[in-house]
Short mmCIF file of C-alpha atoms in Angstrom, two decimals:
data_model
loop_
_atom_site.label_atom_id
_atom_site.label_comp_id
_atom_site.label_asym_id
_atom_site.label_seq_id
_atom_site.Cartn_x
_atom_site.Cartn_y
_atom_site.Cartn_z
CA MET A 26 0.15 -0.07 0.17
CA ALA A 27 2.88 2.75 1.16
CA MET A 28 4.83 1.57 -1.96
CA THR A 29 1.98 2.08 -4.31
CA ALA A 30 0.31 5.27 -2.61
CA SER A 31 3.89 7.00 -3.04
CA ARG A 32 3.46 7.31 -6.54
CA LYS A 33 0.05 8.61 -6.85
CA PRO A 34 -0.64 12.24 -7.37
CA VAL A 35 -1.95 14.71 -4.43
CA GLY A 36 -5.24 16.04 -5.41
CA VAL A 37 -6.24 19.69 -5.15
CA PHE A 38 -9.61 21.47 -5.88
CA ASP A 39 -11.07 24.84 -5.70
CA SER A 40 -13.72 26.82 -6.66
CA GLY A 41 -11.41 28.57 -9.32
CA ILE A 42 -8.19 29.91 -9.66
CA GLY A 43 -7.25 31.03 -6.22
CA GLY A 44 -6.35 27.65 -5.00
CA LEU A 45 -3.17 28.05 -7.25
CA THR A 46 -1.60 29.92 -4.07
CA VAL A 47 -1.92 26.28 -2.38
CA VAL A 48 -0.54 24.63 -5.14
CA LYS A 49 2.62 26.94 -5.24
CA ALA A 50 2.94 26.32 -1.23
CA LEU A 51 2.60 22.76 -2.08
CA MET A 52 5.24 22.68 -5.10
CA ARG A 53 7.74 24.54 -2.35
CA GLU A 54 7.17 22.22 0.59
CA LEU A 55 6.83 18.94 -1.71
CA PRO A 56 8.75 19.24 -4.58
CA GLY A 57 8.80 15.62 -5.67
CA GLU A 58 5.02 15.25 -5.56
CA SER A 59 2.72 15.34 -8.62
CA ILE A 60 -0.37 17.36 -8.62
CA VAL A 61 -3.68 17.11 -10.10
CA TYR A 62 -5.68 20.27 -9.56
CA PHE A 63 -9.24 21.19 -10.53
CA GLY A 64 -10.67 24.42 -10.68
CA ASP A 65 -14.56 24.77 -11.28
CA THR A 66 -14.14 27.93 -13.23
CA ALA A 67 -17.49 27.53 -14.76
CA ARG A 68 -19.24 27.84 -11.54
CA VAL A 69 -17.19 29.75 -9.55
CA PRO A 70 -17.47 31.62 -7.26
CA TYR A 71 -18.44 29.49 -4.27
CA GLY A 72 -18.36 31.84 -1.48
CA THR A 73 -21.90 33.72 -2.29
CA LYS A 74 -23.58 30.55 -2.52
CA SER A 75 -25.66 28.42 -0.13
CA ARG A 76 -24.19 25.39 2.02
CA SER A 77 -26.23 22.45 -0.18
CA THR A 78 -24.79 23.80 -3.38
CA ILE A 79 -21.03 23.93 -2.00
CA VAL A 80 -21.48 20.53 -0.75
CA LYS A 81 -22.96 19.34 -3.95
CA PHE A 82 -20.23 20.91 -6.13
CA SER A 83 -17.52 19.63 -3.67
CA MET A 84 -18.53 16.25 -3.80
CA GLU A 85 -18.38 16.23 -7.67
CA ASN A 86 -14.84 17.93 -7.51
CA VAL A 87 -13.62 14.80 -5.24
CA GLU A 88 -15.41 12.41 -7.56
CA PHE A 89 -13.30 14.21 -10.39
CA LEU A 90 -10.08 13.80 -8.66
CA LEU A 91 -10.66 10.39 -7.60
CA ARG A 92 -10.38 9.27 -11.18
CA PHE A 93 -6.70 10.18 -10.88
CA GLY A 94 -6.29 7.75 -8.21
CA VAL A 95 -4.88 10.41 -6.01
CA LYS A 96 -3.16 9.54 -2.46
CA CYS A 97 -5.01 12.26 -0.56
CA ILE A 98 -7.06 15.73 -1.40
CA VAL A 99 -6.56 19.00 -0.35
CA ILE A 100 -9.53 21.45 -0.65
CA ALA A 101 -7.81 25.02 -1.47
CA CYS A 102 -10.92 26.73 -1.32
CA ASN A 103 -12.06 28.30 2.22
CA THR A 104 -15.50 28.28 1.46
CA SER A 105 -15.58 24.62 0.38
CA SER A 106 -13.46 23.75 3.14
CA SER A 107 -15.90 25.76 5.60
CA TRP A 108 -18.92 24.07 4.74
CA ALA A 109 -18.16 20.45 2.84
CA LEU A 110 -15.41 18.87 4.63
CA PRO A 111 -17.38 17.03 7.14
CA THR A 112 -19.71 15.71 4.54
CA LEU A 113 -16.82 14.78 2.30
CA ARG A 114 -15.04 12.70 4.83
CA ARG A 115 -18.31 10.77 5.43
CA TYR A 116 -18.67 10.00 2.14
CA PHE A 117 -15.04 9.22 1.02
CA LYS A 118 -12.20 7.12 2.28
CA VAL A 119 -9.60 9.23 0.74
CA PRO A 120 -7.70 11.51 3.23
CA ILE A 121 -9.25 14.96 2.91
CA ILE A 122 -7.24 18.12 4.20
CA GLY A 123 -8.80 21.47 4.33
CA VAL A 124 -7.68 24.75 4.84
CA ILE A 125 -9.43 25.94 7.85
CA ARG A 126 -7.45 23.75 10.50
CA PRO A 127 -4.03 24.77 9.40
CA GLY A 128 -5.17 28.50 9.22
CA ALA A 129 -6.65 28.52 12.77
CA ARG A 130 -3.56 26.53 14.11
CA ALA A 131 -1.16 29.17 12.61
CA ALA A 132 -3.21 32.04 13.94
CA VAL A 133 -3.51 30.33 17.35
CA GLN A 134 0.18 30.27 17.51
CA GLN A 135 0.90 33.77 16.67
CA THR A 136 -1.47 35.78 18.54
CA LEU A 137 -0.21 37.28 21.67
CA THR A 138 -3.18 39.25 22.80
CA LYS A 139 -5.64 36.44 22.18
CA ARG A 140 -8.00 38.45 19.72
CA VAL A 141 -7.99 37.43 16.35
CA GLY A 142 -9.66 38.66 13.15
CA VAL A 143 -10.89 36.57 10.34
CA VAL A 144 -11.80 37.70 6.69
CA GLY A 145 -13.31 35.68 3.94
CA THR A 146 -16.38 35.10 1.57
CA GLU A 147 -19.76 35.53 2.90
CA ALA A 148 -20.19 31.54 2.85
CA THR A 149 -16.96 31.06 4.89
CA VAL A 150 -17.99 33.74 7.59
CA ARG A 151 -21.64 32.55 7.74
CA SER A 152 -20.25 28.99 8.38
CA ARG A 153 -18.16 30.01 11.40
CA ALA A 154 -15.77 27.37 10.77
CA TYR A 155 -12.59 29.40 11.78
CA GLU A 156 -14.27 30.57 14.89
CA MET A 157 -15.09 27.14 15.89
CA GLU A 158 -11.83 25.83 14.89
CA ILE A 159 -9.95 28.46 17.07
CA LYS A 160 -12.13 27.89 19.92
CA ARG A 161 -11.39 24.10 19.80
CA LEU A 162 -7.82 24.85 20.19
CA ASP A 163 -8.04 27.85 22.78
CA ARG A 164 -11.21 28.77 24.10
CA SER A 165 -9.73 31.74 25.58
CA ILE A 166 -9.42 33.45 22.21
CA THR A 167 -11.65 36.12 21.05
CA VAL A 168 -12.56 35.66 17.37
CA VAL A 169 -13.96 38.67 15.12
CA SER A 170 -15.10 37.81 11.81
CA GLN A 171 -16.00 39.94 8.47
CA SER A 172 -17.07 38.96 5.06
CA CYS A 173 -15.56 41.24 2.42
CA PRO A 174 -17.33 40.21 -0.89
CA LEU A 175 -15.86 42.99 -3.10
CA PHE A 176 -12.22 41.64 -2.59
CA VAL A 177 -12.40 38.62 -4.82
CA PRO A 178 -13.43 41.00 -7.59
CA LEU A 179 -11.12 43.28 -6.95
CA VAL A 180 -8.56 40.93 -7.16
CA GLU A 181 -9.72 39.30 -10.22
CA SER A 182 -10.04 42.97 -11.96
CA GLY A 183 -6.10 43.24 -10.94
CA TRP A 184 -6.88 46.09 -8.74
CA LEU A 185 -4.64 44.99 -6.36
CA ASN A 186 -3.27 48.59 -5.22
CA GLY A 187 -4.92 52.29 -5.42
CA ALA A 188 -6.92 54.58 -3.49
CA ILE A 189 -10.35 52.48 -4.26
CA SER A 190 -8.79 49.22 -2.82
CA ALA A 191 -7.41 51.06 -0.02
CA GLN A 192 -10.85 52.58 0.83
CA ILE A 193 -12.63 49.15 0.66
CA ALA A 194 -10.09 47.49 2.75
CA ALA A 195 -10.45 50.14 5.51
CA THR A 196 -14.23 49.92 5.17
CA TYR A 197 -14.50 46.24 5.65
CA LEU A 198 -11.45 46.06 8.45
CA GLN A 199 -12.56 48.95 10.56
CA PRO A 200 -14.79 46.81 12.97
CA LEU A 201 -11.64 44.48 13.31
CA ILE A 202 -9.49 47.19 14.42
CA ARG A 203 -11.69 48.51 16.57
CA GLN A 204 -11.61 44.87 18.32
CA ARG A 205 -7.91 45.31 18.70
CA ILE A 206 -7.27 42.29 16.86
CA ASP A 207 -3.21 41.21 16.61
CA THR A 208 -3.81 38.66 14.20
CA LEU A 209 -5.73 38.19 10.67
CA ILE A 210 -6.76 35.35 9.12
CA LEU A 211 -6.76 35.93 5.25
CA GLY A 212 -9.39 33.33 4.91
CA CYS A 213 -9.81 33.21 1.21
CA THR A 214 -7.46 32.15 -1.47
CA HIS A 215 -7.55 35.50 -3.13
CA TYR A 216 -7.02 37.67 -0.18
CA PRO A 217 -2.86 37.41 -0.07
CA LEU A 218 -2.86 39.16 -3.21
CA LEU A 219 -4.33 42.01 -1.38
CA SER A 220 -1.76 41.74 1.43
CA PRO A 221 -0.35 45.26 0.99
CA VAL A 222 -3.46 47.17 1.06
CA ILE A 223 -4.71 44.97 4.23
CA GLN A 224 -1.64 45.25 6.04
CA GLN A 225 -2.10 49.06 5.47
CA ALA A 226 -5.58 49.22 6.64
CA VAL A 227 -4.72 47.34 10.01
CA GLY A 228 -1.49 48.71 10.72
CA PRO A 229 1.99 47.20 10.88
CA GLU A 230 1.59 45.57 14.41
CA VAL A 231 -1.22 42.98 13.09
CA LYS A 232 0.08 39.86 11.50
CA LEU A 233 -1.27 38.60 8.59
CA VAL A 234 -1.96 34.78 8.38
CA ASP A 235 -2.69 32.79 5.34
CA SER A 236 -3.43 29.30 5.21
CA ALA A 237 -1.57 28.15 2.05
CA THR A 238 1.94 27.50 3.52
CA GLN A 239 0.68 25.71 6.96
CA THR A 240 -1.75 23.63 4.86
CA ALA A 241 1.23 22.36 2.78
CA ALA A 242 3.01 21.45 5.93
CA GLU A 243 -0.10 19.42 7.12
CA VAL A 244 0.07 17.78 3.82
CA LYS A 245 3.64 16.91 4.09
CA GLY A 246 3.17 15.46 7.68
CA LEU A 247 0.10 13.37 6.57
CA LEU A 248 2.23 11.97 3.68
CA ALA A 249 5.41 11.69 5.80
CA TRP A 250 3.40 9.65 8.50
CA SER A 251 1.71 7.54 6.16
CA GLU A 252 5.06 6.82 4.38
CA TRP A 253 3.26 7.97 1.20
CA LEU A 254 6.06 10.67 0.28
CA SER A 255 6.94 10.26 -3.26
CA THR A 256 10.04 8.45 -3.87
CA SER A 257 10.34 8.70 -7.39
CA ARG A 258 13.48 10.41 -8.86
CA ALA A 259 11.58 11.53 -11.92
CA HIS A 260 10.15 15.17 -12.46
CA PRO A 261 6.83 15.48 -11.01
CA ARG A 262 4.14 15.86 -13.21
CA HIS A 263 1.21 18.71 -12.97
CA ARG A 264 -1.84 18.76 -14.62
CA PHE A 265 -4.36 21.29 -14.35
CA PHE A 266 -8.34 20.85 -15.19
CA VAL A 267 -10.84 23.53 -15.39
CA THR A 268 -14.59 23.59 -16.44
CA ASP A 269 -14.49 26.86 -18.49
CA GLU A 270 -12.38 27.53 -21.00
CA PRO A 271 -8.76 27.59 -20.40
CA ASP A 272 -7.44 31.16 -21.20
CA HIS A 273 -8.27 33.27 -18.55
CA PHE A 274 -7.24 30.75 -16.10
CA THR A 275 -3.69 30.61 -17.57
CA ASP A 276 -3.55 34.58 -17.98
CA VAL A 277 -4.70 34.89 -14.43
CA GLY A 278 -3.08 32.10 -13.04
CA ARG A 279 0.38 33.17 -13.24
CA ARG A 280 -0.35 35.81 -10.60
CA PHE A 281 -1.34 33.17 -7.95
CA LEU A 282 1.10 30.38 -8.86
CA GLY A 283 3.97 32.58 -9.41
CA GLN A 284 5.04 30.88 -12.63
CA ALA A 285 3.49 30.01 -15.68
CA VAL A 286 0.65 27.61 -15.62
CA ARG A 287 1.18 24.76 -18.15
CA SER A 288 -0.80 21.95 -19.28
CA VAL A 289 -4.45 23.19 -18.53
CA GLU A 290 -7.35 21.01 -19.87
CA ARG A 291 -10.80 21.48 -19.92
CA VAL A 292 -13.30 19.05 -18.75
CA ASN A 293 -16.88 18.66 -18.74
CA HIS A 294 -18.42 17.79 -15.07
CA ARG A 295 -21.58 16.33 -16.11
CA MET B 4 -52.70 27.66 -32.45
CA ALA B 5 -52.94 31.19 -31.62
CA MET B 6 -55.88 30.21 -29.10
CA THR B 7 -53.61 27.80 -27.26
CA ALA B 8 -50.56 29.87 -27.12
CA SER B 9 -52.56 32.45 -25.61
CA ARG B 10 -52.76 30.54 -22.56
CA LYS B 11 -49.35 29.78 -22.00
CA PRO B 12 -46.95 31.47 -19.86
CA VAL B 13 -44.15 33.76 -20.89
CA GLY B 14 -40.63 32.16 -20.17
CA VAL B 15 -37.52 34.32 -18.86
CA PHE B 16 -34.22 33.34 -18.07
CA ASP B 17 -31.26 34.84 -16.45
CA SER B 18 -27.87 34.16 -14.93
CA GLY B 19 -29.56 34.90 -11.67
CA ILE B 20 -31.29 37.46 -9.98
CA GLY B 21 -30.94 40.74 -12.08
CA GLY B 22 -33.56 39.52 -14.76
CA LEU B 23 -35.99 40.42 -12.11
CA THR B 24 -35.89 43.78 -13.49
CA VAL B 25 -37.13 42.51 -16.96
CA VAL B 26 -39.76 40.79 -15.18
CA LYS B 27 -41.02 44.03 -13.40
CA ALA B 28 -41.17 45.45 -16.79
CA LEU B 29 -43.07 42.82 -18.18
CA MET B 30 -45.57 42.86 -15.22
CA ARG B 31 -46.17 46.46 -16.05
CA GLU B 32 -46.51 45.95 -19.83
CA LEU B 33 -48.43 42.72 -19.76
CA PRO B 34 -50.27 42.64 -16.67
CA GLY B 35 -52.31 39.41 -17.76
CA GLU B 36 -49.53 37.26 -18.82
CA SER B 37 -48.22 34.54 -16.80
CA ILE B 38 -44.53 34.23 -16.44
CA VAL B 39 -42.23 31.46 -15.35
CA TYR B 40 -38.63 32.92 -14.55
CA PHE B 41 -35.55 30.53 -14.38
CA GLY B 42 -32.68 31.94 -12.46
CA ASP B 43 -29.33 30.19 -12.55
CA THR B 44 -28.33 31.30 -9.14
CA ALA B 45 -25.89 28.16 -8.60
CA ARG B 46 -23.88 29.20 -11.54
CA VAL B 47 -24.13 32.62 -11.53
CA PRO B 48 -22.39 34.90 -12.77
CA TYR B 49 -22.31 34.17 -16.57
CA GLY B 50 -20.14 37.84 -17.13
CA THR B 51 -16.75 36.46 -16.28
CA LYS B 52 -17.01 33.35 -18.41
CA SER B 53 -16.22 32.06 -21.63
CA ARG B 54 -18.65 32.07 -24.61
CA SER B 55 -18.65 28.28 -24.85
CA THR B 56 -19.84 27.95 -21.22
CA ILE B 57 -22.36 30.96 -21.67
CA VAL B 58 -24.01 29.08 -24.57
CA LYS B 59 -24.06 25.80 -22.99
CA PHE B 60 -25.85 27.03 -19.76
CA SER B 61 -28.08 28.94 -21.87
CA MET B 62 -29.29 25.89 -23.75
CA GLU B 63 -29.76 24.08 -20.61
CA ASN B 64 -31.85 27.10 -19.51
CA VAL B 65 -34.28 27.01 -22.35
CA GLU B 66 -34.78 23.29 -22.42
CA PHE B 67 -35.96 23.98 -18.66
CA LEU B 68 -38.31 26.59 -19.52
CA LEU B 69 -39.87 24.53 -22.55
CA ARG B 70 -41.34 21.87 -20.10
CA PHE B 71 -43.65 24.55 -19.24
CA GLY B 72 -44.78 25.02 -22.59
CA VAL B 73 -43.69 28.54 -22.74
CA LYS B 74 -45.06 30.66 -25.68
CA CYS B 75 -41.96 32.62 -25.98
CA ILE B 76 -38.50 33.06 -23.97
CA VAL B 77 -37.16 36.18 -22.96
CA ILE B 78 -33.36 36.31 -22.12
CA ALA B 79 -33.15 38.68 -19.54
CA CYS B 80 -29.29 38.38 -19.20
CA ASN B 81 -27.18 40.65 -21.19
CA THR B 82 -24.18 38.38 -21.39
CA SER B 83 -26.36 35.48 -22.32
CA SER B 84 -28.19 37.63 -24.81
CA SER B 85 -24.92 38.76 -26.14
CA TRP B 86 -23.00 35.24 -26.84
CA ALA B 87 -25.98 32.77 -26.95
CA LEU B 88 -29.13 34.23 -28.99
CA PRO B 89 -27.93 33.03 -32.42
CA THR B 90 -27.37 29.56 -31.32
CA LEU B 91 -30.44 29.51 -29.25
CA ARG B 92 -32.44 30.53 -32.25
CA ARG B 93 -30.97 27.61 -34.18
CA TYR B 94 -31.63 24.78 -32.03
CA PHE B 95 -35.00 25.77 -30.79
CA LYS B 96 -38.36 26.66 -32.66
CA VAL B 97 -39.87 28.93 -29.80
CA PRO B 98 -39.40 32.71 -30.27
CA ILE B 99 -36.63 33.96 -28.42
CA ILE B 100 -36.20 37.72 -27.53
CA GLY B 101 -32.89 38.93 -26.10
CA VAL B 102 -32.26 42.23 -24.47
CA ILE B 103 -29.47 43.67 -26.79
CA ARG B 104 -31.30 44.60 -29.84
CA PRO B 105 -34.01 46.18 -27.76
CA GLY B 106 -31.34 48.12 -25.59
CA ALA B 107 -29.58 49.03 -28.94
CA ARG B 108 -32.78 50.55 -30.70
CA ALA B 109 -33.53 52.71 -27.51
CA ALA B 110 -30.15 54.14 -27.77
CA VAL B 111 -30.20 54.91 -31.46
CA GLN B 112 -33.50 56.70 -30.95
CA GLN B 113 -31.95 58.69 -28.17
CA THR B 114 -28.74 59.93 -29.19
CA LEU B 115 -28.54 63.50 -30.50
CA THR B 116 -24.74 63.48 -31.13
CA LYS B 117 -24.55 59.97 -32.34
CA ARG B 118 -21.96 59.13 -29.57
CA VAL B 119 -23.15 56.20 -27.59
CA GLY B 120 -21.49 54.41 -24.55
CA VAL B 121 -22.18 50.75 -23.33
CA VAL B 122 -21.21 49.47 -19.94
CA GLY B 123 -21.71 45.95 -19.24
CA THR B 124 -19.80 42.56 -17.75
CA GLU B 125 -16.63 41.34 -19.32
CA ALA B 126 -18.19 38.94 -21.39
CA THR B 127 -20.69 41.50 -22.82
CA VAL B 128 -18.33 43.97 -23.86
CA ARG B 129 -15.95 41.26 -25.54
CA SER B 130 -18.90 40.24 -27.50
CA ARG B 131 -19.31 43.52 -29.14
CA ALA B 132 -22.90 42.76 -29.57
CA TYR B 133 -24.51 46.15 -28.64
CA GLU B 134 -21.91 47.83 -31.13
CA MET B 135 -22.96 45.64 -33.97
CA GLU B 136 -26.37 45.97 -33.33
CA ILE B 137 -26.06 49.77 -32.89
CA LYS B 138 -24.02 49.77 -36.08
CA ARG B 139 -26.58 47.70 -38.01
CA LEU B 140 -29.45 50.38 -36.94
CA ASP B 141 -27.19 53.16 -37.74
CA ARG B 142 -23.42 53.16 -39.06
CA SER B 143 -22.86 56.34 -38.58
CA ILE B 144 -23.11 56.21 -34.76
CA THR B 145 -19.68 55.99 -32.57
CA VAL B 146 -19.77 53.33 -29.63
CA VAL B 147 -17.43 53.06 -26.85
CA SER B 148 -17.64 50.19 -24.44
CA GLN B 149 -16.52 49.68 -20.95
CA SER B 150 -16.59 46.73 -18.72
CA CYS B 151 -17.29 47.08 -15.12
CA PRO B 152 -16.55 43.78 -13.43
CA LEU B 153 -17.17 45.85 -9.68
CA PHE B 154 -20.66 46.95 -10.36
CA VAL B 155 -22.50 43.61 -10.15
CA PRO B 156 -20.54 42.96 -6.72
CA LEU B 157 -21.54 46.45 -5.50
CA VAL B 158 -24.99 45.81 -6.25
CA GLU B 159 -24.92 42.61 -4.78
CA SER B 160 -23.55 43.96 -1.59
CA GLY B 161 -25.92 46.53 -1.15
CA TRP B 162 -23.45 49.27 -1.91
CA LEU B 163 -25.72 51.44 -4.23
CA ASN B 164 -24.32 54.81 -2.95
CA GLY B 165 -21.36 56.32 -1.11
CA ALA B 166 -18.05 57.47 -1.99
CA ILE B 167 -16.35 54.06 -2.99
CA SER B 168 -19.18 53.42 -5.51
CA ALA B 169 -19.02 56.90 -6.77
CA GLN B 170 -15.29 56.72 -7.42
CA ILE B 171 -15.39 53.33 -9.05
CA ALA B 172 -18.21 54.73 -11.32
CA ALA B 173 -15.91 57.66 -11.95
CA THR B 174 -12.82 55.53 -12.73
CA TYR B 175 -14.98 53.37 -15.07
CA LEU B 176 -16.96 56.01 -16.95
CA GLN B 177 -13.97 58.54 -17.31
CA PRO B 178 -13.03 56.80 -20.73
CA LEU B 179 -16.21 57.34 -21.90
CA ILE B 180 -16.73 61.03 -20.73
CA ARG B 181 -13.89 61.61 -22.54
CA GLN B 182 -15.36 60.55 -25.75
CA ARG B 183 -18.22 62.85 -25.48
CA ILE B 184 -21.00 60.36 -25.51
CA ASP B 185 -24.49 61.41 -24.86
CA THR B 186 -26.26 58.13 -24.34
CA LEU B 187 -25.35 55.28 -22.12
CA ILE B 188 -26.62 52.02 -22.28
CA LEU B 189 -26.58 50.27 -18.93
CA GLY B 190 -25.86 46.62 -20.54
CA CYS B 191 -26.62 44.58 -17.62
CA THR B 192 -29.30 44.13 -15.70
CA HIS B 193 -27.61 44.96 -12.07
CA TYR B 194 -26.76 48.28 -13.20
CA PRO B 195 -30.10 50.19 -13.00
CA LEU B 196 -29.87 49.81 -9.47
CA LEU B 197 -26.46 52.29 -9.74
CA SER B 198 -28.41 54.68 -11.72
CA PRO B 199 -27.84 57.51 -9.23
CA VAL B 200 -23.85 57.25 -8.94
CA ILE B 201 -23.66 56.47 -12.87
CA GLN B 202 -25.59 59.34 -13.40
CA GLN B 203 -23.58 61.77 -11.07
CA ALA B 204 -20.25 60.15 -12.74
CA VAL B 205 -21.41 60.97 -16.35
CA GLY B 206 -23.17 64.27 -15.50
CA PRO B 207 -26.97 64.92 -16.13
CA GLU B 208 -26.57 65.67 -20.04
CA VAL B 209 -26.04 61.90 -20.58
CA LYS B 210 -28.99 60.08 -20.93
CA LEU B 211 -29.07 56.37 -19.41
CA VAL B 212 -30.98 53.62 -21.42
CA ASP B 213 -31.92 50.14 -19.76
CA SER B 214 -32.96 47.52 -21.96
CA ALA B 215 -35.97 46.24 -19.50
CA THR B 216 -38.91 48.34 -20.58
CA GLN B 217 -37.82 48.33 -24.20
CA THR B 218 -37.52 44.56 -24.06
CA ALA B 219 -40.85 44.12 -22.50
CA ALA B 220 -42.65 46.46 -25.35
CA GLU B 221 -40.86 44.09 -28.01
CA VAL B 222 -42.40 41.32 -26.03
CA LYS B 223 -45.89 42.73 -26.39
CA GLY B 224 -45.30 43.64 -30.06
CA LEU B 225 -44.29 40.08 -30.64
CA LEU B 226 -47.27 38.38 -29.04
CA ALA B 227 -49.80 41.02 -30.30
CA TRP B 228 -48.48 40.30 -33.81
CA SER B 229 -48.89 36.52 -33.29
CA GLU B 230 -52.31 36.88 -31.44
CA TRP B 231 -50.61 35.38 -28.72
CA LEU B 232 -51.66 37.84 -25.91
CA SER B 233 -53.43 36.26 -22.94
CA THR B 234 -56.94 36.25 -23.34
CA SER B 235 -57.55 34.86 -19.76
CA ARG B 236 -59.64 36.84 -17.10
CA ALA B 237 -57.79 34.77 -14.53
CA HIS B 238 -54.98 36.29 -12.40
CA PRO B 239 -51.72 35.73 -14.27
CA ARG B 240 -49.45 33.15 -12.29
CA HIS B 241 -45.78 33.86 -11.71
CA ARG B 242 -43.26 31.18 -10.82
CA PHE B 243 -39.83 31.21 -10.14
CA PHE B 244 -37.07 28.66 -10.16
CA VAL B 245 -33.54 29.20 -9.01
CA THR B 246 -30.59 26.22 -8.93
CA ASP B 247 -29.56 27.51 -5.71
CA GLU B 248 -31.34 27.99 -2.45
CA PRO B 249 -34.28 30.37 -2.80
CA ASP B 250 -33.46 32.48 0.49
CA HIS B 251 -30.87 34.71 -0.96
CA PHE B 252 -32.69 35.21 -4.21
CA THR B 253 -35.95 36.00 -2.46
CA ASP B 254 -34.55 38.70 0.11
CA VAL B 255 -32.40 40.54 -2.96
CA GLY B 256 -35.07 39.90 -5.44
CA ARG B 257 -37.37 42.37 -3.73
CA ARG B 258 -35.04 44.99 -4.62
CA PHE B 259 -35.08 44.33 -8.17
CA LEU B 260 -38.63 43.14 -8.67
CA GLY B 261 -39.91 46.04 -6.46
CA GLN B 262 -42.32 43.98 -4.58
CA ALA B 263 -42.12 40.78 -2.85
CA VAL B 264 -41.02 37.71 -4.97
CA ARG B 265 -43.43 34.74 -4.38
CA SER B 266 -43.58 31.07 -5.32
CA VAL B 267 -39.80 30.51 -5.57
CA GLU B 268 -38.83 26.87 -6.11
CA ARG B 269 -35.49 25.38 -6.20
CA VAL B 270 -34.63 22.87 -9.00
CA ASN B 271 -31.79 20.94 -9.94
CA HIS B 272 -30.18 21.43 -13.38
CA ARG B 273 -29.22 18.06 -13.98
#
């Protein structure tokens, strides 16, 4: 079992393009692993949709990745991790790792004042997933959450700086500043691209936490513990599948992955 | 045939909620007609997606509405009208009316300086559908287009006024003002809700055109000409179907319809 699994790829899915930030971290932490990425670009975003739709789409995404015999699945999408992870774990035997627990753990380690902020999509914030996970780790921590529905379109538009982005960030983050947080979880894969304006809005004392690095470390731990780490000397193979045409994914993806996105194929979900 | 058709409902589809502005206009123009509305809220938005995905989703939407024996179909969504209408007309016999031609016609009638602006989603602007339709009606008109990807999330967030919305509108509309347009087509069902900030950005001399009223008039013309107008004395029945949970649709829909949205059902597209 261990020998076979080590050769299998790691599966990653996301509602769209943002999960490439997690792929970037995985490539850095686990340079020998092959990755199969699935981005549901035809139905993106998930963050404005309801629990049942998020769960349904996530189930379909896992089923797609299982066709590639993946040894584990990483849910790069915060919204999907927030709402679908428990259901997915009940339905599927493959180990599934979400981004909520790693992000929550990083924040718990970072905070000194025990006041943590969370920003995310409407669905992620509504789920209270980060809050519950943080409280589970340390009940004495106060968590303040804020949904930021304009952040994703800002990033997708490439408006990463400038007065408008700064003002929107200030508007969203004002309530968290008033709550004197010292740590802020960027609870959406798009948000790290807005780090400069977010950091400016909350001030230099507040530490920003994004889940990607921590999640990659957790995947590494899982694979090492299970003796599923790749032992192959061949170059790993990375494949990307999307449900809409690949052009936009390839263009904008570079910004998230930090390098050109190669081998992108379109698939039909039905 | 005419007798039978008159009793059938009018079908309307949209990528989500915005098409309710067209339903509002239809209810006003055709108070005796029953309406079946389909909003693809699980896969919204269409405006950031590719042609092939927009066409595929639109085909499925028409197939859904045909189950209700609709006498005609109105595509309330500008993005879908821009990209899918020719294909839909090839595939289906039912008369299908989009919002592009009515909007273009209204703008051509309004403009005095023959300089027309168009704002819409990325997909609508990329399609150049308004431009081609206006040129077909009057080749001497100059058309300047601008995609406004943040307008839909602004409306969905309820940020209809205030400094941020005003600044975003000013940023998008600056190039159109420089081109000295005297008429501006609001080429997306969400945009009429931003009319005050848009009007402020372009100045009081520029006339804003939205397609809803003009489209409803065209539907009325079609039904009258075909002798398909409802002759029933019974109250018309309006039914709304959505692919995501109905709660958000019902809540936000009131803003678009101008009255409570009743009889909303969830359907599964597959």
